[in-house]
Tab-separated table of C-alpha atoms in Angstrom:
chain	number	residue	atom	x	y	z
A	1	GLY	CA	-156.266	86.133	52.322
A	2	GLU	CA	-156.743	89.458	50.585
A	3	SER	CA	-158.029	92.449	52.503
A	4	VAL	CA	-161.214	93.999	51.283
A	5	GLY	CA	-160.497	97.606	50.435
A	6	LEU	CA	-162.622	100.612	51.209
A	7	HIS	CA	-165.089	101.449	48.477
A	8	LEU	CA	-164.510	105.100	47.642
A	9	PRO	CA	-167.537	107.327	47.137
A	10	THR	CA	-168.057	107.694	43.412
A	11	LEU	CA	-169.495	110.531	41.387
A	12	SER	CA	-170.409	109.811	37.795
A	13	VAL	CA	-171.145	112.734	35.471
A	14	GLN	CA	-171.683	113.327	31.788
A	15	GLU	CA	-169.028	115.197	29.861
A	16	GLY	CA	-169.864	118.884	29.819
A	17	ASP	CA	-171.881	118.825	33.033
A	18	ASN	CA	-170.750	120.526	36.231
A	19	SER	CA	-169.395	118.376	39.079
A	20	ILE	CA	-169.601	119.040	42.793
A	21	ILE	CA	-167.436	117.046	45.178
A	22	ASN	CA	-168.022	117.443	48.897
A	23	CYS	CA	-165.827	117.021	51.936
A	24	ALA	CA	-166.415	117.307	55.667
A	25	TYR	CA	-163.418	118.210	57.786
A	26	SER	CA	-162.985	117.493	61.446
A	27	ASN	CA	-160.655	119.998	63.076
A	28	SER	CA	-162.094	123.395	63.982
A	29	ALA	CA	-158.539	124.723	64.314
A	30	SER	CA	-157.762	123.983	60.663
A	31	ASP	CA	-157.279	127.213	58.754
A	32	TYR	CA	-155.981	126.083	55.400
A	33	PHE	CA	-157.650	123.691	52.974
A	34	ILE	CA	-156.498	122.171	49.725
A	35	TRP	CA	-158.042	120.056	47.007
A	36	TYR	CA	-155.881	117.464	45.283
A	37	LYS	CA	-156.441	115.369	42.177
A	38	GLN	CA	-154.872	111.916	41.938
A	39	GLU	CA	-154.772	110.033	38.654
A	40	SER	CA	-154.012	106.342	38.519
A	41	GLY	CA	-150.338	105.607	39.165
A	42	LYS	CA	-149.489	109.191	40.087
A	43	GLY	CA	-149.075	111.258	43.217
A	44	PRO	CA	-151.708	113.769	44.333
A	45	GLN	CA	-151.577	117.035	42.367
A	46	PHE	CA	-152.553	120.428	43.776
A	47	ILE	CA	-155.741	121.891	42.301
A	48	ILE	CA	-156.788	124.827	44.465
A	49	ASP	CA	-156.542	126.019	48.053
A	50	ILE	CA	-158.437	128.326	50.364
A	51	ARG	CA	-157.727	129.941	53.715
A	52	SER	CA	-160.255	130.107	56.503
A	53	ASN	CA	-160.703	133.870	56.147
A	54	MET	CA	-162.371	133.250	52.771
A	55	ASP	CA	-165.520	131.365	51.841
A	56	LYS	CA	-164.988	131.097	48.107
A	57	ARG	CA	-162.073	130.964	45.712
A	58	GLN	CA	-162.081	130.474	41.970
A	59	GLY	CA	-159.525	129.020	39.622
A	60	GLN	CA	-159.634	127.906	36.044
A	61	ARG	CA	-162.850	125.835	35.759
A	62	VAL	CA	-162.709	125.084	39.492
A	63	THR	CA	-164.257	126.776	42.505
A	64	VAL	CA	-163.777	125.885	46.154
A	65	LEU	CA	-166.401	126.792	48.735
A	66	LEU	CA	-165.762	126.756	52.467
A	67	ASN	CA	-168.464	126.699	55.124
A	68	LYS	CA	-166.766	126.931	58.495
A	69	THR	CA	-170.030	126.812	60.414
A	70	VAL	CA	-170.671	123.220	59.392
A	71	LYS	CA	-167.023	122.362	58.602
A	72	HIS	CA	-167.762	121.638	54.981
A	73	LEU	CA	-165.696	122.083	51.862
A	74	SER	CA	-166.742	121.590	48.254
A	75	LEU	CA	-165.027	121.544	44.884
A	76	GLN	CA	-166.975	122.565	41.825
A	77	ILE	CA	-165.666	121.669	38.382
A	78	ALA	CA	-167.299	123.443	35.462
A	79	ALA	CA	-167.810	121.737	32.102
A	80	THR	CA	-166.310	118.454	33.304
A	81	GLN	CA	-164.048	116.707	30.804
A	82	PRO	CA	-162.877	113.080	30.512
A	83	GLY	CA	-159.443	114.242	31.668
A	84	ASP	CA	-160.995	115.237	34.978
A	85	SER	CA	-161.612	111.568	35.810
A	86	ALA	CA	-159.564	110.865	38.936
A	87	VAL	CA	-159.799	110.567	42.706
A	88	TYR	CA	-160.191	113.918	44.457
A	89	PHE	CA	-159.007	114.492	48.006
A	90	CYS	CA	-159.584	117.374	50.356
A	91	ALA	CA	-156.886	118.114	52.914
A	92	GLU	CA	-156.807	120.339	55.983
A	93	ALA	CA	-153.949	121.970	57.842
A	94	SER	CA	-153.314	124.321	60.694
A	95	ASN	CA	-150.813	127.157	60.588
A	96	GLN	CA	-149.534	125.839	63.867
A	97	GLY	CA	-148.183	122.782	62.138
A	98	GLY	CA	-147.089	121.888	58.644
A	99	LYS	CA	-148.815	118.601	58.131
A	100	LEU	CA	-151.790	118.006	55.860
A	101	ILE	CA	-154.500	115.599	56.931
A	102	PHE	CA	-156.320	113.999	54.010
A	103	GLY	CA	-159.929	112.963	53.666
A	104	GLN	CA	-161.050	109.646	52.232
A	105	GLY	CA	-161.311	110.768	48.619
A	106	THR	CA	-164.048	110.735	45.978
A	107	GLU	CA	-163.703	109.024	42.630
A	108	LEU	CA	-164.965	111.150	39.744
A	109	SER	CA	-165.917	109.300	36.574
A	110	VAL	CA	-166.710	111.329	33.459
A	111	LYS	CA	-168.736	109.644	30.744
A	112	PRO	CA	-168.106	110.867	27.193
B	1	ASP	CA	-137.772	122.068	38.297
B	2	ALA	CA	-137.769	118.254	38.428
B	3	GLY	CA	-140.230	118.135	41.291
B	4	VAL	CA	-140.023	115.689	44.171
B	5	ILE	CA	-138.085	112.618	43.053
B	6	GLN	CA	-138.668	109.229	44.599
B	7	SER	CA	-136.861	105.952	43.997
B	8	PRO	CA	-137.437	103.206	43.249
B	9	ARG	CA	-140.831	103.489	41.496
B	10	HIS	CA	-141.583	99.855	42.253
B	11	GLU	CA	-140.105	97.487	44.811
B	12	VAL	CA	-140.934	93.831	45.308
B	13	THR	CA	-139.278	92.146	48.243
B	14	GLU	CA	-139.617	89.080	50.396
B	15	MET	CA	-140.953	89.206	53.899
B	16	GLY	CA	-138.167	89.829	56.404
B	17	GLN	CA	-135.968	91.797	54.038
B	18	GLU	CA	-134.919	95.385	54.615
B	19	VAL	CA	-136.452	97.984	52.311
B	20	THR	CA	-135.156	101.514	51.784
B	21	LEU	CA	-137.183	104.155	49.995
B	22	ARG	CA	-135.554	107.362	48.849
B	23	CYS	CA	-136.714	110.921	48.305
B	24	LYS	CA	-135.168	114.084	46.916
B	25	PRO	CA	-137.296	117.121	47.762
B	26	ILE	CA	-137.659	120.225	45.632
B	27	SER	CA	-134.636	122.468	46.034
B	28	GLY	CA	-135.372	125.241	48.507
B	29	HIS	CA	-138.184	123.410	50.240
B	30	ASN	CA	-137.506	123.045	53.945
B	31	SER	CA	-140.280	120.639	54.963
B	32	LEU	CA	-140.473	116.996	53.933
B	33	PHE	CA	-143.285	114.527	54.513
B	34	TRP	CA	-143.633	110.754	54.142
B	35	TYR	CA	-147.118	109.351	53.470
B	36	ARG	CA	-148.437	105.842	52.969
B	37	GLN	CA	-151.475	105.124	50.802
B	38	THR	CA	-153.591	101.975	50.970
B	39	MET	CA	-157.144	101.224	49.958
B	40	MET	CA	-158.015	100.406	53.555
B	41	ARG	CA	-156.590	103.504	55.228
B	42	GLY	CA	-156.240	106.092	52.484
B	43	LEU	CA	-153.377	108.607	52.714
B	44	GLU	CA	-151.689	108.497	56.118
B	45	LEU	CA	-148.931	110.826	57.263
B	46	LEU	CA	-146.053	108.784	58.679
B	47	ILE	CA	-143.501	111.442	59.611
B	48	TYR	CA	-142.417	114.945	58.681
B	49	PHE	CA	-139.247	117.002	58.912
B	50	ASN	CA	-138.634	120.740	59.131
B	51	ASN	CA	-135.099	121.857	58.249
B	52	ASN	CA	-133.958	118.201	58.350
B	53	VAL	CA	-135.241	117.708	61.914
B	54	PRO	CA	-138.044	115.184	62.576
B	55	ILE	CA	-141.002	117.096	63.998
B	56	ASP	CA	-143.806	114.555	64.223
B	57	ASP	CA	-143.347	110.795	63.856
B	58	SER	CA	-146.598	109.811	65.535
B	59	GLY	CA	-147.812	108.217	62.312
B	60	MET	CA	-144.940	105.746	62.072
B	61	PRO	CA	-146.685	102.398	62.576
B	62	GLU	CA	-144.001	100.491	64.490
B	63	ASP	CA	-140.334	100.371	65.374
B	64	ARG	CA	-139.729	98.509	62.133
B	65	PHE	CA	-140.139	101.863	60.387
B	66	SER	CA	-137.484	104.554	60.543
B	67	ALA	CA	-136.824	107.741	58.571
B	68	LYS	CA	-133.804	109.970	58.234
B	69	MET	CA	-132.990	113.256	56.590
B	70	PRO	CA	-129.207	113.654	56.647
B	71	ASN	CA	-129.308	116.843	54.559
B	72	ALA	CA	-131.744	119.198	52.863
B	73	SER	CA	-131.752	117.284	49.595
B	74	PHE	CA	-132.244	113.680	50.681
B	75	SER	CA	-134.426	111.543	52.901
B	76	THR	CA	-134.896	107.806	53.398
B	77	LEU	CA	-137.688	105.692	54.812
B	78	LYS	CA	-136.545	102.265	55.952
B	79	ILE	CA	-138.569	99.207	56.887
B	80	GLN	CA	-136.710	96.417	58.655
B	81	PRO	CA	-137.900	93.700	58.654
B	82	SER	CA	-140.623	94.134	56.050
B	83	GLU	CA	-143.972	92.347	56.305
B	84	PRO	CA	-146.729	91.722	53.720
B	85	ARG	CA	-148.999	94.254	55.470
B	86	ASP	CA	-146.456	96.967	54.632
B	87	SER	CA	-147.442	96.648	50.982
B	88	ALA	CA	-148.658	100.082	49.892
B	89	VAL	CA	-147.702	103.125	47.856
B	90	TYR	CA	-145.337	105.385	49.769
B	91	PHE	CA	-145.317	109.061	48.858
B	92	CYS	CA	-142.835	111.750	49.704
B	93	ALA	CA	-143.879	115.408	49.607
B	94	SER	CA	-142.014	118.631	50.236
B	95	SER	CA	-143.079	122.199	50.947
B	96	LEU	CA	-141.673	125.678	51.365
B	97	GLY	CA	-142.623	125.643	54.990
B	98	GLY	CA	-145.719	124.355	56.619
B	99	SER	CA	-148.384	123.834	53.991
B	100	GLN	CA	-147.052	126.298	51.400
B	101	GLY	CA	-146.302	124.838	47.998
B	102	TYR	CA	-146.910	121.260	49.094
B	103	THR	CA	-145.820	118.973	46.232
B	104	PHE	CA	-145.920	115.193	46.025
B	105	GLY	CA	-143.569	112.789	44.299
B	106	SER	CA	-144.805	109.971	42.067
B	107	GLY	CA	-144.573	107.417	44.844
B	108	THR	CA	-142.944	104.031	45.410
B	109	ARG	CA	-145.195	101.016	45.077
B	110	LEU	CA	-143.959	98.466	47.612
B	111	THR	CA	-145.020	94.829	47.479
B	112	VAL	CA	-143.857	92.497	50.227
B	113	VAL	CA	-144.452	88.818	49.443
């Protein structure tokens, strides 16, 4: 029979509102963090990254916040648009290795 | 820049058949990664290469899976024999080194019936 898939956490927002997507990471040795956006049928696309010596970084309409004390990462999207609808993944890496470890993902749904 | 190129985009095969997925990394990138994505397990790293050498294959599920990188511009992921539980989207990614400039391909959707 068919496997029952994981139900991704979902965030539903109104167009024009701000969105905040959260992520908890597990490895205290991780020193590099990235947010990816994945649209249906496509590979993950880089949005913004942050190194562990920073606690905030801003891009165009996006801001990433890092709290190393509680191992928490968040992505803020300002003035959310329908084109922002996608699954968002956080990923962590250590400079001692090249591999990225991905979180579960959050599905963002923007209502017009 | 054409980005990371994967082929085929879709593959449907019968259980027991051999499947070969292909990846061309971005020119100049010296690290290459193979991921598998399913609803049950999310994005899992299968194996990665630095300068064409396999560094970590601890994510490869079983001996049925193998990956090669004969040169800096080509890698394959092979499943032999394939099973229905291998059905997933397989992504290739490349980077400048470590986590720098990590870029994903569009993926290969594999269905084993």
